Coordinates of C-alpha atoms in Angstrom, one line a residue:
L1 CA 0.1 0.1 0.0
E2 CA 1.5 3.4 -1.1
T3 CA -0.1 6.7 -0.1
G4 CA 0.8 10.3 -0.7
V5 CA -0.4 14.0 -0.3
G6 CA 1.2 17.2 -1.5
Y7 CA 0.6 20.4 -2.7
G8 CA 1.5 22.3 -6.1
T9 CA 0.5 25.7 -7.3
E10 CA -1.4 24.0 -10.3
D11 CA -2.8 20.9 -8.6
R12 CA -3.2 22.6 -5.4
F13 CA -4.1 20.0 -2.7
R14 CA -3.6 16.4 -4.2
A15 CA -3.7 12.8 -2.6
S16 CA -3.0 9.3 -4.0
A17 CA -3.5 5.9 -2.9
R18 CA -2.2 2.7 -4.6
L19 CA -2.8 -0.8 -3.5
S20 CA -0.8 -3.6 -5.4
K21 CA -1.8 -7.2 -4.7
L22 CA 1.0 -9.8 -5.9
H23 CA 0.5 -13.2 -6.9
F24 CA -3.2 -12.7 -7.6
L25 CA -4.8 -16.0 -8.3
G26 CA -1.4 -17.6 -8.2
G27 CA 1.9 -17.2 -10.2
A28 CA 3.0 -13.7 -11.3
R29 CA -0.4 -12.0 -11.8
K30 CA -0.9 -8.7 -10.1
V31 CA -3.7 -6.6 -9.6
I32 CA -3.4 -2.8 -8.7
L33 CA -6.2 -0.5 -7.5
E34 CA -5.5 3.2 -7.6
G35 CA -7.1 6.5 -6.7
K36 CA -5.9 10.0 -7.1
H37 CA -7.4 13.5 -6.3
S38 CA -6.4 17.1 -7.4
H39 CA -7.9 20.4 -8.4
F40 CA -7.8 19.6 -12.1
L41 CA -8.4 15.9 -11.4
P42 CA -11.0 15.6 -8.8
I43 CA -11.8 11.8 -9.1
S44 CA -9.5 9.4 -10.7
L45 CA -10.1 5.6 -10.2
E46 CA -8.6 2.8 -12.0
A47 CA -7.8 -0.8 -11.6
K48 CA -5.1 -3.0 -13.5
F49 CA -5.1 -6.6 -14.1
I50 CA -1.6 -7.8 -15.4
Q51 CA -1.0 -11.1 -16.8
P52 CA 2.5 -11.7 -17.5
S53 CA 4.0 -14.1 -20.3
L54 CA 0.5 -14.3 -21.8
L55 CA 1.4 -16.0 -25.5
V56 CA 5.4 -15.3 -25.3
E57 CA 8.0 -14.6 -22.6
K58 CA 7.9 -11.0 -21.5
Q59 CA 4.5 -10.1 -23.0
D60 CA 2.1 -8.8 -20.7
L61 CA -1.6 -8.5 -20.9
I62 CA -3.2 -5.7 -19.0
L63 CA -6.8 -5.0 -18.2
N64 CA -7.5 -1.3 -17.2
P65 CA -11.1 -0.1 -16.2
F66 CA -11.4 3.4 -15.1
F67 CA -13.5 6.3 -14.1
I68 CA -11.9 9.7 -14.3
R69 CA -13.3 13.3 -13.9
E70 CA -11.4 16.5 -15.3
N71 CA -12.2 20.2 -14.7
E72 CA -10.5 22.4 -17.0
V73 CA -11.2 26.0 -17.9
S74 CA -13.1 25.2 -21.4
Y75 CA -14.7 21.9 -20.3
E76 CA -15.8 19.4 -17.6
V77 CA -15.4 15.7 -18.7
D78 CA -16.5 12.4 -17.0
R79 CA -14.9 9.4 -18.6
L80 CA -16.1 5.7 -18.0
G81 CA -14.2 3.0 -19.9
G82 CA -11.3 0.6 -20.3
S83 CA -8.6 -0.7 -22.2
F84 CA -7.1 -4.1 -23.1
T85 CA -3.1 -4.0 -23.7
L86 CA -0.5 -6.5 -24.9
Q87 CA 2.9 -5.1 -23.9
Q88 CA 6.0 -6.7 -25.3
E89 CA 9.5 -5.9 -23.6
I90 CA 12.0 -5.6 -26.2
S91 CA 14.9 -5.0 -23.9
H92 CA 15.5 -4.0 -20.4
R93 CA 15.2 -0.5 -21.4
S94 CA 12.5 -0.4 -24.4
S95 CA 9.0 -1.9 -24.9
A96 CA 6.1 -1.5 -27.6
Y97 CA 2.3 -2.0 -27.0
L98 CA -1.0 -2.3 -28.7
M99 CA -3.9 -1.2 -26.9
Y100 CA -7.5 -1.1 -27.5
S101 CA -9.5 1.3 -25.6
F102 CA -13.2 2.3 -25.0
E103 CA -15.2 4.8 -23.1
R104 CA -18.3 6.6 -22.5
V105 CA -17.6 10.3 -22.2
F106 CA -20.0 12.8 -20.4
V107 CA -18.9 16.3 -21.5
Q108 CA -19.8 20.0 -20.5
D109 CA -18.4 22.4 -23.2
L110 CA -17.6 25.6 -21.0
S111 CA -15.9 27.4 -23.9
R112 CA -19.0 29.4 -24.9
S113 CA -21.4 31.4 -22.5
D114 CA -24.0 32.1 -25.2
I115 CA -25.6 28.6 -25.4
P116 CA -27.2 26.7 -22.5
R117 CA -24.7 24.3 -20.5
E118 CA -25.5 20.9 -21.3
T119 CA -24.0 17.5 -21.0
N120 CA -22.9 15.8 -24.3
I121 CA -22.6 12.0 -24.2
R122 CA -20.5 10.2 -26.9
N123 CA -18.8 7.0 -27.2
K124 CA -15.1 6.7 -28.3
S125 CA -13.1 3.5 -29.3
G126 CA -9.8 3.0 -30.9
V127 CA -6.5 1.3 -31.1
T128 CA -3.1 2.6 -30.1
L129 CA 0.2 1.4 -31.1
G130 CA 3.2 2.8 -29.0
Y131 CA 6.7 2.5 -28.2
T132 CA 9.1 3.6 -25.3
R133 CA 12.8 3.6 -24.6
N134 CA 14.7 4.8 -21.3
S135 CA 18.3 4.8 -21.2
T136 CA 18.8 7.0 -18.4
D137 CA 20.8 6.3 -15.3
S138 CA 18.3 7.6 -12.7
R139 CA 14.7 7.8 -12.2
F140 CA 14.6 10.8 -10.1
Y141 CA 18.0 12.7 -11.0
P142 CA 19.0 11.6 -14.6
T143 CA 22.5 12.8 -15.5
K144 CA 23.0 10.9 -18.9
G145 CA 21.0 8.9 -21.5
W146 CA 17.7 9.6 -23.2
Q147 CA 14.0 8.8 -23.1
L148 CA 12.0 8.3 -26.4
D149 CA 8.5 7.6 -26.4
G150 CA 5.6 7.9 -29.1
H151 CA 2.1 6.7 -30.1
I152 CA -0.3 6.8 -32.9
T153 CA -3.9 6.3 -32.3
Y154 CA -6.7 5.4 -34.8
M155 CA -10.2 6.7 -33.0
G156 CA -13.5 5.2 -34.6
L157 CA -13.4 1.6 -34.2
G158 CA -16.7 0.3 -33.4
F159 CA -18.5 1.0 -30.2
R160 CA -20.8 3.4 -31.9
S161 CA -17.8 5.9 -31.8
R162 CA -19.0 9.3 -32.8
F163 CA -15.3 10.9 -33.5
H164 CA -13.1 9.4 -36.2
Y165 CA -9.5 10.7 -36.2
I166 CA -5.7 9.8 -36.3
M167 CA -3.7 11.2 -33.5
N168 CA 0.1 11.0 -33.2
E169 CA 2.5 12.3 -30.3
M170 CA 6.2 11.9 -30.1
G171 CA 8.8 12.9 -27.5
L172 CA 12.4 12.8 -27.1
V173 CA 14.3 13.7 -23.8
R174 CA 18.2 14.0 -23.7
Y175 CA 20.6 14.3 -20.9
Y176 CA 24.2 15.5 -20.9
E177 CA 26.7 15.3 -18.0
L178 CA 28.9 18.6 -18.7
D179 CA 30.9 18.3 -15.4
K180 CA 30.2 16.9 -12.1
D181 CA 26.6 17.6 -11.1
W182 CA 26.4 20.0 -14.0
I183 CA 23.7 18.8 -16.4
L184 CA 22.2 20.0 -19.6
A185 CA 18.8 18.6 -20.5
G186 CA 16.7 19.1 -23.4
K187 CA 13.1 18.1 -24.3
L188 CA 11.4 18.1 -27.8
R189 CA 7.6 17.1 -28.3
L190 CA 5.3 17.3 -31.3
G191 CA 2.1 15.9 -32.1
F192 CA -1.1 16.2 -34.3
I193 CA -4.9 15.4 -34.5
R194 CA -6.1 14.8 -38.0
P195 CA -9.9 14.6 -37.9
L196 CA -11.5 12.1 -40.6
R197 CA -15.0 12.4 -42.5
G198 CA -14.7 16.3 -41.9
E199 CA -15.7 16.2 -38.2
E200 CA -14.2 18.3 -35.7
T201 CA -12.0 16.6 -33.1
P202 CA -13.1 16.3 -29.5
I203 CA -12.4 19.5 -27.1
E204 CA -11.3 17.1 -24.3
D205 CA -8.5 15.4 -26.6
R206 CA -7.2 18.4 -28.2
F207 CA -3.6 19.8 -27.4
L208 CA -3.0 22.4 -24.7
L209 CA 0.2 24.0 -23.5
G210 CA 1.5 26.0 -20.6
G211 CA 2.1 25.4 -17.1
A212 CA 4.6 23.9 -14.5
S213 CA 5.8 21.1 -16.9
S214 CA 5.3 22.9 -20.3
L215 CA 5.9 26.6 -21.3
R216 CA 6.6 27.9 -17.9
G217 CA 6.1 31.6 -18.8
W218 CA 2.5 31.0 -18.9
G219 CA -0.1 29.7 -16.8
R220 CA -1.6 26.1 -17.0
H221 CA -3.1 25.6 -20.8
Q222 CA -2.9 29.2 -21.7
I223 CA -1.3 28.5 -25.1
S224 CA -4.0 27.4 -27.4
P225 CA -6.2 29.0 -29.9
V226 CA -9.2 30.5 -28.6
N227 CA -12.9 31.4 -29.4
Q228 CA -14.5 34.7 -30.0
E229 CA -14.6 35.0 -25.9
G230 CA -11.1 34.5 -25.5
K231 CA -11.3 31.0 -23.8
P232 CA -9.0 28.3 -24.8
I233 CA -10.4 25.6 -27.0
G234 CA -7.2 23.5 -27.8
G235 CA -5.7 22.7 -31.1
N236 CA -4.8 19.8 -33.7
S237 CA -1.1 20.6 -34.0
M238 CA 1.5 21.1 -31.2
L239 CA 5.1 21.6 -30.7
E240 CA 7.2 22.0 -27.6
S241 CA 10.7 22.3 -26.6
S242 CA 12.8 23.1 -23.4
L243 CA 16.5 23.6 -22.6
E244 CA 17.5 23.5 -19.0
L245 CA 20.9 23.8 -17.3
R246 CA 21.1 22.5 -13.9
F247 CA 23.9 23.0 -11.5
P248 CA 24.8 22.5 -7.7
L249 CA 24.5 25.2 -5.2
Y250 CA 24.8 23.9 -1.4
D251 CA 24.2 20.7 0.1
I252 CA 20.7 19.5 -0.8
L253 CA 20.0 22.8 -2.9
S254 CA 20.6 23.0 -6.7
G255 CA 19.6 25.6 -9.3
V256 CA 18.4 25.7 -13.0
V257 CA 18.3 28.2 -15.7
F258 CA 15.9 27.4 -18.8
T259 CA 14.1 28.6 -21.6
D260 CA 11.0 26.9 -23.4
V261 CA 9.6 27.4 -26.9
G262 CA 6.5 26.2 -28.6
N263 CA 2.8 26.5 -29.5
V264 CA -0.5 25.1 -30.4
W265 CA -2.2 25.6 -33.6
R266 CA -5.9 24.9 -34.7
E267 CA -5.5 22.7 -37.4
A268 CA -3.5 19.5 -38.2
F269 CA 0.1 19.9 -39.5
Q270 CA -0.3 23.7 -39.2
Y271 CA 3.3 24.3 -37.7
Q272 CA 4.3 27.9 -38.2
P273 CA 7.9 28.9 -36.8
R274 CA 7.2 32.5 -36.7
D275 CA 4.3 31.8 -34.4
L276 CA 6.4 30.3 -31.7
R277 CA 6.3 31.5 -28.0
Y278 CA 9.4 31.6 -26.0
D279 CA 10.1 32.1 -22.4
A280 CA 13.0 32.2 -19.9
G281 CA 13.5 31.6 -16.3
A282 CA 15.4 30.3 -13.4
G283 CA 14.6 27.8 -10.5
L284 CA 15.5 26.2 -7.3
R285 CA 15.5 22.3 -6.5
V286 CA 15.5 20.8 -3.0
H287 CA 16.5 17.2 -3.1
T288 CA 14.6 14.5 -1.4
P289 CA 14.2 10.8 -1.8
V290 CA 11.3 10.8 -3.9
G291 CA 12.6 13.5 -6.3
P292 CA 13.2 17.3 -6.2
V293 CA 10.8 19.7 -4.8
R294 CA 10.8 22.4 -7.6
L295 CA 10.3 26.1 -7.6
D296 CA 10.3 27.8 -11.0
L297 CA 10.0 31.6 -12.0
A298 CA 9.5 32.5 -15.5
T299 CA 8.4 35.2 -18.1
P300 CA 7.4 35.2 -21.6
V301 CA 10.0 37.0 -23.9
F302 CA 10.0 38.8 -27.0
Q303 CA 6.5 39.8 -25.9
G304 CA 7.2 43.6 -25.0
E305 CA 6.3 42.9 -21.3
V306 CA 7.4 40.8 -18.1
R307 CA 4.9 38.8 -16.8
P308 CA 6.4 36.3 -14.3
Q309 CA 4.9 33.1 -13.5
F310 CA 5.7 31.3 -10.3
F311 CA 5.4 27.3 -9.9
I312 CA 5.9 24.8 -7.1
S313 CA 5.7 21.2 -7.9
I314 CA 7.4 17.8 -7.3
G315 CA 10.0 16.4 -9.7
H316 CA 12.0 17.8 -12.8
A317 CA 9.9 19.6 -15.4
F318 CA 11.2 16.8 -17.8

């Protein structure tokens, strides 16, 4: 049984509990029950049943029913569903997976005040192919190596799915040890959602940037296309990158200087370099056994004004 409580400027008060039952029904089977709560994720309940070596060695079957409630500025959504995943370990550092997921979604679109608030109910069902590789030397304090992850999803596979689209997202993180305890870390992420059959993509699945682990010169999800009322509605193209220099200060204290760049565009494949937004900042890290306590101060640059944003969180930004 693992439990935790914490506070962050975005999540505010947060709590979690995780119960793992080993040797479930004998052998190496495992069941995991997990619950989480925070300001933007009031309810997250899920279970996982893991059957190892299903068909071949190092191939796991994962069954994952869930109920999730999300509250964002532009929408509120309840997700009830599950997934079936076949995960194959390729090496001790990399794995690939094939997942079928389905969910019944209850959405309130809050991006418009000129229409009555009502709950839209829709089904979504799709298949995802993904890959991950991690060659870093530490989970909480990596100094060298790299992380690669990517997935592509086709949504609209049976289950009376209302939406049909292809979604792809890829990310790369690289760590260089310049000198003892001096680390240069870089991140690059990009993604797109291409709607099919002329439909719009669902607002709850579109890309949004800005916040403690994104472009830190802006608040949570402030980087987004907006509607006529100026509310963020998300986009179908996303690009973000960060560069961070981490260095020792004294004992358990370390410092960072960083810059972030990126943007979100309304249409798929609509990457416009001249529209990129930039920020710069500095931060303080307090080392703990479960990762650093992170304090970051950042402001947009090339915007003609200084608008500092301050974040408190746990763990490195990437």
